[in-house]
XYZ file of C-alpha atoms in Angstrom:
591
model
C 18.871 13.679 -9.509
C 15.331 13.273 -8.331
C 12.770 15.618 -6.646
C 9.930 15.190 -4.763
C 7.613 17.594 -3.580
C 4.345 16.008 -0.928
C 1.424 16.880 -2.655
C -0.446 18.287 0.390
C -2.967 20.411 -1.740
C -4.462 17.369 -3.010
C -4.362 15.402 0.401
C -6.598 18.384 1.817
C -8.126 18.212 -1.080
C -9.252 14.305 -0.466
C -9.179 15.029 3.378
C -11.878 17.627 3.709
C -13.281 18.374 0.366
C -14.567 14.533 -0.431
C -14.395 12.891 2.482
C -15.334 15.514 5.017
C -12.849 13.692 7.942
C -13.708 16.991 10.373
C -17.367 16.471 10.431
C -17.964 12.704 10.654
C -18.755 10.692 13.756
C -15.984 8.806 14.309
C -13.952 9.825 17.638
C -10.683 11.661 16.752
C -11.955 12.817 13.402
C -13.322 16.190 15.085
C -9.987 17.585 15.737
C -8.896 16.788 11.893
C -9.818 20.541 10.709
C -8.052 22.548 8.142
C -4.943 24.078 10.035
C -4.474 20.777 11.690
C -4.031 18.429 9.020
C -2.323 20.984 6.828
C 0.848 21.568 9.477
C 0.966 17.789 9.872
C 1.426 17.336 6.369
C 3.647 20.419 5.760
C 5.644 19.281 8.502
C 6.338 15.730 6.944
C 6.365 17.164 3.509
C 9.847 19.332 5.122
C 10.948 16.077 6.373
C 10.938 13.738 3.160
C 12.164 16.490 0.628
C 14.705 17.832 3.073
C 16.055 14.077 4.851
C 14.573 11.211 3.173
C 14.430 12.120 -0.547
C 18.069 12.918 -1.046
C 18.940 9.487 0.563
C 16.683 7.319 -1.820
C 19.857 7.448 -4.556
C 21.946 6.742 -2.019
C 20.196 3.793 -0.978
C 19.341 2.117 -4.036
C 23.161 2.909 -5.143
C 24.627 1.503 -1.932
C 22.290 -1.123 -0.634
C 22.761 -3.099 2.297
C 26.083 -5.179 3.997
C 26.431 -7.955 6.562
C 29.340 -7.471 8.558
C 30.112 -9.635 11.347
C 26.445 -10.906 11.339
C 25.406 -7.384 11.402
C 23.281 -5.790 8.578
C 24.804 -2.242 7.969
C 22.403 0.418 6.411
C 23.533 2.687 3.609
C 25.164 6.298 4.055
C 23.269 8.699 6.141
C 20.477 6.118 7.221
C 20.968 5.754 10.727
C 20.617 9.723 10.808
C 17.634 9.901 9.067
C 16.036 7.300 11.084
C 16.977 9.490 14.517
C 15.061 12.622 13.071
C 12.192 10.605 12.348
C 12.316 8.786 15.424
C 12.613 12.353 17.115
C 9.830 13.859 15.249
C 7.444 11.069 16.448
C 6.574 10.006 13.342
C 6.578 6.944 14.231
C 4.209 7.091 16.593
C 1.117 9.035 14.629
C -1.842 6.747 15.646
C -0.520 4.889 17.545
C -2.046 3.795 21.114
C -1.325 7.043 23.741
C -0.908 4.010 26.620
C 2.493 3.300 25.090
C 3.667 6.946 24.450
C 1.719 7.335 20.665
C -0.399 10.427 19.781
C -3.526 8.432 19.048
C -4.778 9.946 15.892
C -7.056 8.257 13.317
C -5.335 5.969 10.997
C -6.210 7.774 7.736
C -3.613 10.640 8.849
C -1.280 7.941 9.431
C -1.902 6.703 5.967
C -1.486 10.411 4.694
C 1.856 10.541 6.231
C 2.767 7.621 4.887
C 2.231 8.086 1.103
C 4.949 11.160 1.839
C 7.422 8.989 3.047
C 6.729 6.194 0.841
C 7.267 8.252 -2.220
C 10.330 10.323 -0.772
C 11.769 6.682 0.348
C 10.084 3.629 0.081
C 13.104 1.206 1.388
C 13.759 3.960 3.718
C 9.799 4.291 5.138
C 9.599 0.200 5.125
C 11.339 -0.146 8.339
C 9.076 2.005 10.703
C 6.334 0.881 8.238
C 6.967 -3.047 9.256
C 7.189 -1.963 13.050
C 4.072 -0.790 12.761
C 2.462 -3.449 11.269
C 4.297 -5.684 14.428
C 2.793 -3.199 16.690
C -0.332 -3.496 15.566
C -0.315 -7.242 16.254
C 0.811 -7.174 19.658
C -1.764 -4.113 20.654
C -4.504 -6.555 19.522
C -3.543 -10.173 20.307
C -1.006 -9.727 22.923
C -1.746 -9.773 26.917
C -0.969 -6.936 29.078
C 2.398 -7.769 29.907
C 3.407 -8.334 26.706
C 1.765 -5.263 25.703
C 3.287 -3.341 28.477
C 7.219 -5.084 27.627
C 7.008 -4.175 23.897
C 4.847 -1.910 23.043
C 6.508 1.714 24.136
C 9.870 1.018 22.528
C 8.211 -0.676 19.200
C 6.020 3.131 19.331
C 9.212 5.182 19.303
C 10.975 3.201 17.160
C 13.998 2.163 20.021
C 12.766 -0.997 18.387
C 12.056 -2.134 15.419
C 9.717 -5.349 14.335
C 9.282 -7.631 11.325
C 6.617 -10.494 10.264
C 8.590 -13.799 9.492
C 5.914 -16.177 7.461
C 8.065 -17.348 4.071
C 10.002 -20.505 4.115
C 12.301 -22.084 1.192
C 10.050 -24.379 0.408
C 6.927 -22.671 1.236
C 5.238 -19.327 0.029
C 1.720 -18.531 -0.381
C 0.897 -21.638 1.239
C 1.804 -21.175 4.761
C 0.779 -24.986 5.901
C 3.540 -26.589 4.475
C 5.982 -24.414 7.182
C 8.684 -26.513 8.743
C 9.737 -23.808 11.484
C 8.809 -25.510 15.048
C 8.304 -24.487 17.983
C 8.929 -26.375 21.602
C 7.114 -25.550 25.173
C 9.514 -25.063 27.796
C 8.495 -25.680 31.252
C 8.493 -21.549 32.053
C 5.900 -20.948 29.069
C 8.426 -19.753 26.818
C 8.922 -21.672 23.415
C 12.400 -22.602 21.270
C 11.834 -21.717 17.881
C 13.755 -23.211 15.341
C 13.604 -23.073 11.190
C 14.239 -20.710 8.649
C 12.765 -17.540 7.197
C 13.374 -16.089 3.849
C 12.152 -12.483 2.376
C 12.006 -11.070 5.686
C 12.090 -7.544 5.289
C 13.909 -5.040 7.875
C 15.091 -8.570 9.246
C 18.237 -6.989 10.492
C 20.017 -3.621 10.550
C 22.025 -0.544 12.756
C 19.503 1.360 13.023
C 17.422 0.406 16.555
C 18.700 -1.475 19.613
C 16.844 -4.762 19.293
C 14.278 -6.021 16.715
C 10.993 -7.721 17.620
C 11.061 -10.733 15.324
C 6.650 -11.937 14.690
C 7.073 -16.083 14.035
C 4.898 -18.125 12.359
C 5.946 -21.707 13.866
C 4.206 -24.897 14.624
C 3.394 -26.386 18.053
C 4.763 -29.965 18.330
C 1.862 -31.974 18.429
C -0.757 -29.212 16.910
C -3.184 -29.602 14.140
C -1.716 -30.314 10.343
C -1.561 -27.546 7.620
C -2.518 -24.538 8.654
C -4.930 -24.932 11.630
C -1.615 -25.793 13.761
C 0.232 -22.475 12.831
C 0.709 -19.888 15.939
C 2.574 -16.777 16.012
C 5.532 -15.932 18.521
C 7.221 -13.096 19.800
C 10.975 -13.731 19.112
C 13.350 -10.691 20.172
C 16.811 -10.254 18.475
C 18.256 -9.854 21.959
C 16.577 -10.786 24.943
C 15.132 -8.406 27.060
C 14.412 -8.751 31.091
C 11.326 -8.060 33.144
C 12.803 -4.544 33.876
C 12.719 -3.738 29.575
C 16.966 -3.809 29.661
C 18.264 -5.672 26.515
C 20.341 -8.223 27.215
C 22.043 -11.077 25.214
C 21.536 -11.956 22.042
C 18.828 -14.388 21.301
C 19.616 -17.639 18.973
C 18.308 -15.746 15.885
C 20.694 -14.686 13.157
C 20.947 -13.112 9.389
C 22.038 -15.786 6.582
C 22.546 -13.875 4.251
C 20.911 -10.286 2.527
C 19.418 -11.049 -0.776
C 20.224 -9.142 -3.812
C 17.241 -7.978 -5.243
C 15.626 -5.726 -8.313
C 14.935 -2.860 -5.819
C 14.450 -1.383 -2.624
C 17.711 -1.435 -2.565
C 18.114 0.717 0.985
C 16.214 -2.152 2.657
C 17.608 -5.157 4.499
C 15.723 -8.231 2.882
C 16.907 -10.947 4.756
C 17.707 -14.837 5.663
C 16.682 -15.219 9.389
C 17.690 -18.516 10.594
C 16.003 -19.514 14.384
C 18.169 -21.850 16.764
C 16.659 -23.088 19.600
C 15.520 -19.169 19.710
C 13.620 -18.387 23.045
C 10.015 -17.260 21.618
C 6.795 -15.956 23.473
C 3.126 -17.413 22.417
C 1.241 -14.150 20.849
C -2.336 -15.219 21.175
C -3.427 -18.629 21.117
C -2.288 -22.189 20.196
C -2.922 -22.685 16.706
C -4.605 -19.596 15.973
C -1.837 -17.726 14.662
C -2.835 -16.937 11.245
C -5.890 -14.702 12.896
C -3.070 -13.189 14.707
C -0.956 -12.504 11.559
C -4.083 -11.540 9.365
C -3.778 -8.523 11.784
C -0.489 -7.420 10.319
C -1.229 -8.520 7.352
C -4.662 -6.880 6.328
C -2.885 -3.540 7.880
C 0.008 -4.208 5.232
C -1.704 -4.994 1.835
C -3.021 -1.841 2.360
C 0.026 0.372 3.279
C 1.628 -1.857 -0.235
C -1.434 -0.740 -2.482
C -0.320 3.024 -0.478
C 3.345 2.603 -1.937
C 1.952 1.426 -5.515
C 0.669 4.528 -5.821
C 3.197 6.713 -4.167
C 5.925 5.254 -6.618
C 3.680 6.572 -9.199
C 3.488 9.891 -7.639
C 6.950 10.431 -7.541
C 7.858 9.321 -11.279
C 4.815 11.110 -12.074
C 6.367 14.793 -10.441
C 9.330 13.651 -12.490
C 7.900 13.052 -15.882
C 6.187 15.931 -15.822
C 9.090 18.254 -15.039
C 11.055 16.426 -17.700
C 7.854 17.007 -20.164
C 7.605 20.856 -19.344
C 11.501 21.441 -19.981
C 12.628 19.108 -22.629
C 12.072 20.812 -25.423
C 11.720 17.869 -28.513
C 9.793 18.851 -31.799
C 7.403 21.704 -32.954
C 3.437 21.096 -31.705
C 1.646 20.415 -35.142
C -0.886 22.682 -34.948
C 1.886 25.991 -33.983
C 4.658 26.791 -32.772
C 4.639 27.180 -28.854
C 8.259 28.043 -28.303
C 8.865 30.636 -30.772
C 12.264 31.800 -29.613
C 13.606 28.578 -28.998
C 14.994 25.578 -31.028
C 11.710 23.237 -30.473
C 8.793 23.514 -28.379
C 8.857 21.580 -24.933
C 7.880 17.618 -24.963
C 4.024 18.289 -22.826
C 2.618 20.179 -26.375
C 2.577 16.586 -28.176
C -0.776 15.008 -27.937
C 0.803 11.525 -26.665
C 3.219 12.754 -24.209
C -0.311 14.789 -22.754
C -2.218 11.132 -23.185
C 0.696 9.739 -21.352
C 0.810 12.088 -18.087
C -3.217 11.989 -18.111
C -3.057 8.683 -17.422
C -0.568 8.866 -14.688
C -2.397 12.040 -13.300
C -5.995 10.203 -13.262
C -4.346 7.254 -11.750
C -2.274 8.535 -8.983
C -4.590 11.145 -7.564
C -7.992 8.831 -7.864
C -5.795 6.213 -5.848
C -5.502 8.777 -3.285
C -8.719 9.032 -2.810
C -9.759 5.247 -2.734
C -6.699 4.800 0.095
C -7.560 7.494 1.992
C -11.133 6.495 1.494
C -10.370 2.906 2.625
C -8.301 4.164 5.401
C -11.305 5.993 6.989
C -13.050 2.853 7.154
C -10.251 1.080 8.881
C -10.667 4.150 11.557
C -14.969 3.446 11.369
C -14.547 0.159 12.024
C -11.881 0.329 14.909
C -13.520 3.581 16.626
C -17.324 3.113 16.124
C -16.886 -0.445 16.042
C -18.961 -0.344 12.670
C -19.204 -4.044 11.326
C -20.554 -2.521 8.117
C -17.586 -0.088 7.054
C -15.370 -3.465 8.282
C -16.816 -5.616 6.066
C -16.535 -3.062 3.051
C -12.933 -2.499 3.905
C -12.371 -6.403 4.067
C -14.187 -6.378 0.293
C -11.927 -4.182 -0.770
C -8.414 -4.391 0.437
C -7.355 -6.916 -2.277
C -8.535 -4.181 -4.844
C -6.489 -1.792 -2.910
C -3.178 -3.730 -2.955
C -3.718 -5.442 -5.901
C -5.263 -3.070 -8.700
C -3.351 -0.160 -7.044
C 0.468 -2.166 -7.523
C -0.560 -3.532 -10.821
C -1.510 0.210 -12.133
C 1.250 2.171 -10.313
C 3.800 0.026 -11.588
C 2.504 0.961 -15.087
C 2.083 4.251 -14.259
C 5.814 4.779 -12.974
C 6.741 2.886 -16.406
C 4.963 5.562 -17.920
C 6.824 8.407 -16.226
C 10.314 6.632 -17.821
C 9.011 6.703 -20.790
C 8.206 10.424 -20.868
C 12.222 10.838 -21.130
C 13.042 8.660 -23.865
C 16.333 7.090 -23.869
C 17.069 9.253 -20.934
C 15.132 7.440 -18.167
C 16.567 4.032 -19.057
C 20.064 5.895 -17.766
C 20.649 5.221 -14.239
C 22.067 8.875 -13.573
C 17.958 10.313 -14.533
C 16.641 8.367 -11.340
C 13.191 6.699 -13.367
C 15.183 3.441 -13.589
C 14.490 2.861 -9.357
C 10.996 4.060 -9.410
C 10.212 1.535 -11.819
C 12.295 -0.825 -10.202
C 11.213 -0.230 -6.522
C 7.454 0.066 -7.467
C 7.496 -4.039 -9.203
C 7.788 -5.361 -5.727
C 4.691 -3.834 -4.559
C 2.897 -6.586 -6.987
C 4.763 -9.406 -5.021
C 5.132 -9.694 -1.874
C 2.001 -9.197 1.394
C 0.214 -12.079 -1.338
C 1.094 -11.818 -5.062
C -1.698 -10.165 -6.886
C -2.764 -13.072 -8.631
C -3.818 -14.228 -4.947
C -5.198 -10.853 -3.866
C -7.316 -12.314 -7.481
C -8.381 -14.993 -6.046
C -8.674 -13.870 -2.743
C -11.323 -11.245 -3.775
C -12.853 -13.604 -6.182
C -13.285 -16.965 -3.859
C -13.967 -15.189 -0.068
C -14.849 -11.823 -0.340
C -17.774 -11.605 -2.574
C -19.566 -14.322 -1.090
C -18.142 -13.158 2.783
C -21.762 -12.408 4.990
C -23.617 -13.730 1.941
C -22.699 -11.060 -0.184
C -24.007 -8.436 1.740
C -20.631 -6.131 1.437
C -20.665 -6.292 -2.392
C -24.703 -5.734 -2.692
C -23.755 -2.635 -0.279
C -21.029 -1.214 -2.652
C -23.250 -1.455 -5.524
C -26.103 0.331 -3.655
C -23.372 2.956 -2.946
C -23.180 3.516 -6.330
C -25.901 3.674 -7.861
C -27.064 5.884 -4.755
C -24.218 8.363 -6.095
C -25.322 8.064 -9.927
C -29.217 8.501 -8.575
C -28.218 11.883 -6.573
C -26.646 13.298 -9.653
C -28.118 12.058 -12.627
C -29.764 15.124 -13.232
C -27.315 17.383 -12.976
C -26.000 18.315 -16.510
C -22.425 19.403 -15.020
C -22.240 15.757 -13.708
C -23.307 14.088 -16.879
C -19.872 13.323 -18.375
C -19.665 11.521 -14.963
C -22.431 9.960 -13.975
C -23.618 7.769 -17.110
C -19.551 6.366 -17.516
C -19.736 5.336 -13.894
C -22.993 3.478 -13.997
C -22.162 1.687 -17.071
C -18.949 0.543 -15.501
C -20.952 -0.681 -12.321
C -23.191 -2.706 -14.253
C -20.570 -4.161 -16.132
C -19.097 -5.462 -12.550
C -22.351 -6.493 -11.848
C -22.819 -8.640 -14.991
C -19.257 -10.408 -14.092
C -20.327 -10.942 -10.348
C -23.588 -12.241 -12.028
C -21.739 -14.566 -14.571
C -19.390 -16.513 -10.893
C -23.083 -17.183 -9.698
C -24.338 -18.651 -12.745
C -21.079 -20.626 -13.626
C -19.213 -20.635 -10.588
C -20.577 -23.156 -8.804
C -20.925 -25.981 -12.176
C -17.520 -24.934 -12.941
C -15.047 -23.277 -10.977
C -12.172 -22.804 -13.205
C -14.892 -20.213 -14.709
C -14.389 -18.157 -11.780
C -11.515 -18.426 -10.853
C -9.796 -17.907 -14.471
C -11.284 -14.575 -14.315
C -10.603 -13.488 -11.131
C -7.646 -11.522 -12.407
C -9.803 -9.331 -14.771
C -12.617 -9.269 -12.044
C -9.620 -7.621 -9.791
C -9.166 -4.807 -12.260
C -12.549 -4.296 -13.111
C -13.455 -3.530 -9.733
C -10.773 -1.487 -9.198
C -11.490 0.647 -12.329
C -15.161 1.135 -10.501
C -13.803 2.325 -7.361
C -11.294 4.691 -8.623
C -14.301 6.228 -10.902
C -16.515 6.298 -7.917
C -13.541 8.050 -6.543
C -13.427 10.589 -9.432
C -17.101 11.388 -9.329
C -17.038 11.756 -5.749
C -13.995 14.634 -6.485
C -15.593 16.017 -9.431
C -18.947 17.117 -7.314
C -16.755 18.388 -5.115
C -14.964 20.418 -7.212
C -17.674 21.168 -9.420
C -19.404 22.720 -5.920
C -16.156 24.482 -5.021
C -16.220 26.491 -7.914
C -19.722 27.232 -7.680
C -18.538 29.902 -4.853
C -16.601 32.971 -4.558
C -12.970 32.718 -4.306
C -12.571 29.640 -5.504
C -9.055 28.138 -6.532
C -10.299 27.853 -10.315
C -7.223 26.533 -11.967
C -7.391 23.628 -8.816
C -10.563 22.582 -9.662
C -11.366 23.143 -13.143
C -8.186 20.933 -13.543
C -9.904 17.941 -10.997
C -13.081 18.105 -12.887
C -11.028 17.470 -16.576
C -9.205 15.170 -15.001
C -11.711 13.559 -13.747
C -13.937 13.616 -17.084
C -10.351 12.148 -18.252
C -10.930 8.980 -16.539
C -14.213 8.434 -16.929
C -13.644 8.870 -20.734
C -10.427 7.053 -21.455
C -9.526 4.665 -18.387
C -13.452 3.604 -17.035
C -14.141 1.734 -20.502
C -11.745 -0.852 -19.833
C -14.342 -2.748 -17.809
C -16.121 -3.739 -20.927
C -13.023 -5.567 -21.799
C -12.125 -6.992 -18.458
C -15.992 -8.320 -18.500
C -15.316 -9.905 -22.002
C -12.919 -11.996 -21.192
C -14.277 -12.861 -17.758
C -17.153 -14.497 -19.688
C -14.861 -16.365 -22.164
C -14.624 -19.072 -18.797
C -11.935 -21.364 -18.559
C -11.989 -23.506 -21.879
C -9.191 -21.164 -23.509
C -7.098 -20.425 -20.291
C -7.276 -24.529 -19.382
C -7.308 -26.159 -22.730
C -3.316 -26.752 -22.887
C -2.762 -30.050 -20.838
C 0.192 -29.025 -18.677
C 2.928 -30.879 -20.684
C 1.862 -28.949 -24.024
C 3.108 -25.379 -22.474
């Protein structure tokens, strides 16, 4: 059996120490003090090791069941969702209009990595609400605004995003589903949807359905895509649900994980749908959602990896496996515990450098999200727009190798079911799939984003940087910091340098390393991260009264990163400048 404990010393930590939430300028953020944030975070800490941890076994163990065209959540589900519900957790930032408590986003996205690590199939179904909320508060018209809105907030009803067909993934212009104009300005949808998670369960009284259909008539490929509100059951002008719309669950795939949440077949009949925003401009509407999502996945990367971490190191402190070769530790036992070998120490370093420098860039990326939306700040919206496919796709790739990591800490043990590593691993390897498989988040980053406002974003990250190594170069305590991070940054320079040069004669060159260009980048931000923690702690300790053991332990940890984890960039920028002759040389019938 698994335990989880929310690791609200380091969220303060990240909160107030490095990013200084209480005392910037964007509205909401002067309320975020101390006490505050710290009972918010207590309070859902209670709440996932008390409710939602205990049930993560139980739902990867009992999965999901149609019954009579009703999907039927595991043991103790429903119950868990009412608490939640009650607590208004649903609800954290979202719009007070509709009955949320309006506060910035980051604390949402604080909140979030608790519930995502105590239960991430549990936390996906208010997690996909949101993301349907989200959509609606920005695209949709008053009305609709007014109809869905309060009951999507509370959680009385639930939402999904519907974009994957059979036949079409990633490239969302081949979609078949259709949609025909009635003469009262509703639509009949009809088509199929596959991976739709939360498509269906018994835990909320209807569940808002987002579309992606085409118009009959509209533009080919994508440009003819729009996006429809379609409502399990059909609700009146006066908000009562009524009968049940022509939508329905095929069938509830089997997957490798997240186990607890209803993946579904959603078939559409003739299913009476409501334009959300306009003709053919659905994908702007989705991008909403979406955007909002890759975000929250790079969130549950990295709380999969906090979880397995806890775990492993548990395991390491009590298994006792071996004498340490330099002395006994354990004298009056049989061997001394697994955390004195060098390796197993290498091992949870890794995972410990990872996990608590991705809180930082989330967090990080989640007060931008709030800087842009509050101060309307184009700048901090670009950067976030830069950097999201970093954040979903670096942060999967490395927490599903961290969580690996923790199973490996127990030997033979965590590839037993009964040890509870097995569904971290499992439920973490969908996190590198699904809101765009990395490989696109690659490209993505690669072919829009560094050229998006004529490279202005990217130019400004850089400047960030070397800003920070500039401040602190002199600063001896900083050393082990600063010269690591600046080499890394110019190695992402030189690979940004290298798509100019042979991007545009060949771009297979580009695009071959986009991968590595992914990771790089990533490796910068998390060390920008660590330096950024390191001065902090570093100033911390510099007064009385200091937690010493806290922050002596962030500053080697962060000296841990920069030394063992930042150096990879020199290989990811060796192999970006190999080009595409090696990757492309096999003609396709020769694999």
């Amino acid at each position: 059996m698994t335990t989880y404990t929310a690791p609200t010393k380091d969220m303060q930590f990240v909160l107030h120490d490095t990013l200084g939430v209480a005392a910037q300028d964007v509205p909401g953020y002067a309320d975020l003090d101390r006490d505050f944030t710290g009972a918010i975070l207590d309070a859902a800490g209670q709440l996932a090791t008390d409710v939602l941890h205990p049930l993560n076994a139980v739902g990867d163990r009992e999965g999901c069941r149609l019954e009579n065209g009703v999907v039927r959540t595991p043991t103790g589900f429903r119950e868990a969702f009412d608490q939640v519900r009650e607590g208004g957790w649903t609800a954290l930032d979202a719009d007070e209009a509709y009955g949320g408590q309006g506060l910035p986003y980051v604390m949402q996205t604080a909140v979030g990595e608790i519930l995502s690590s105590a239960n991430m199939a549990f936390n996906m179904y208010q997690g996909l609400t949101h993301g349907a909320y989200s959509a609606i508060h920005v695209h949709g018209t008053e009305a609709q605004k007014a109809k869905w809105l309060p009951k999507m907030v509370s959680c009385e009803w639930t939402g999904t995003m519907n974009l994957t067909e059979p036949h079409a993934g990633t490239d969302l212009g081949m979609m078949r589903t259709k949609a025909v104009p009635q003469e009262d300005g509703t639509y009949r949808i009809t088509g199929q949807k596959i991976f739709i998670s939360a498509g269906d369960h018994d835990m909320a009284e209807n569940i808002v359905h987002l579309v992606l259909a085409k118009i009959q008539g509209g533009p080919e490929g994508i440009k003819g895509v729009s996006l429809f509100i379609v409502p399990k059951r059909l609700v009146d002008e006066d908000g009562n649900v009524g009968e049940r719309n022509g939508v329905s669950v095929g069938k509830i795939e089997e997957k490798m994980g997240i186990h607890g949440n209803s993946t579904c077949v959603m078939n559409y009949d003739e299913a009476e749908g409501y334009l959300l925003g306009q003709e053919h401009k659905g994908m702007r509407a989705m991008f909403t959602m979406m955007n909002e999502a890759r975000l929250g996945v790079g969130l549950q990367g990295y709380a999969q990896a906090e979880v397995a971490y806890q775990n492993a190191l548990a395991y390491a402190l009590d298994r006792l496996q071996g004498r340490d070769v330099t002395g006994t530790k354990n004298p009056d036992g049989p061997a001394d515990p697994l955390i004195v070998h060098p390796d197993i120490r290498r091992n949870l370093m890794d995972q410990k450098s990872f996990v608590e420098g991705a809180r930082a860039f989330t967090f990080w990326g989640a007060s931008m999200i709030d800087r842009a939306h509050r101060n309307d700040d184009k700048a901090a919206d670009g950067l976030i727009s830069l950097l999201t496919p970093i954040i979903k796709g670096f942060l999967t790739d490395k927490g599903y190798e961290s969580a690996t990591n923790a199973q490996q800490v127990y030997g033979g043990h965590g590839y037993i079911e009964e040890w509870g590593m097995s569904q971290f691993v499992r439920d973490a390897r969908i996190a590198m799939i699904y809101e765009g498989a990395n490989g696109v988040q690659a490209l993505d980053l690669v072919g829009r984003k560094l050229a998006q406002d004529g490279g202005k974003h990217v130019m400004a990250f850089f400047e960030m940087v070397k800003a920070f190594c500039k401040e602190h170069g002199e600063d001896e305590a900083m050393r082990g910091i600063v010269e690591p991070l600046k080499d890394a940054s110019k190695d992402l320079q030189a690979a940004g340098m290298y798509f100019m040069q042979e991007g545009m004669k060949n771009p297979n060159a580009a695009l071959s390393g986009s991968y590595d260009f992914m990771h790089l980048f990533g490796h910068v931000c998390l060390g920008l991260m660590w330096g950024r923690m390191a001065k902090a702690s570093l100033d911390a300790l510099a007064q009385d009264g200091a937690d010493r053991d806290f922050h002596e332990a962030k500053v080697a940890t962060a000296r841990y990163y920069m030394a063992r984890q930042l150096p990879a960039t020199k290989m990811h920028l060796g192999r970006i400048r190999t080009g595409a002759e090696t990757v492309m040389a096999l003609d396709s019938t020769a694999f």
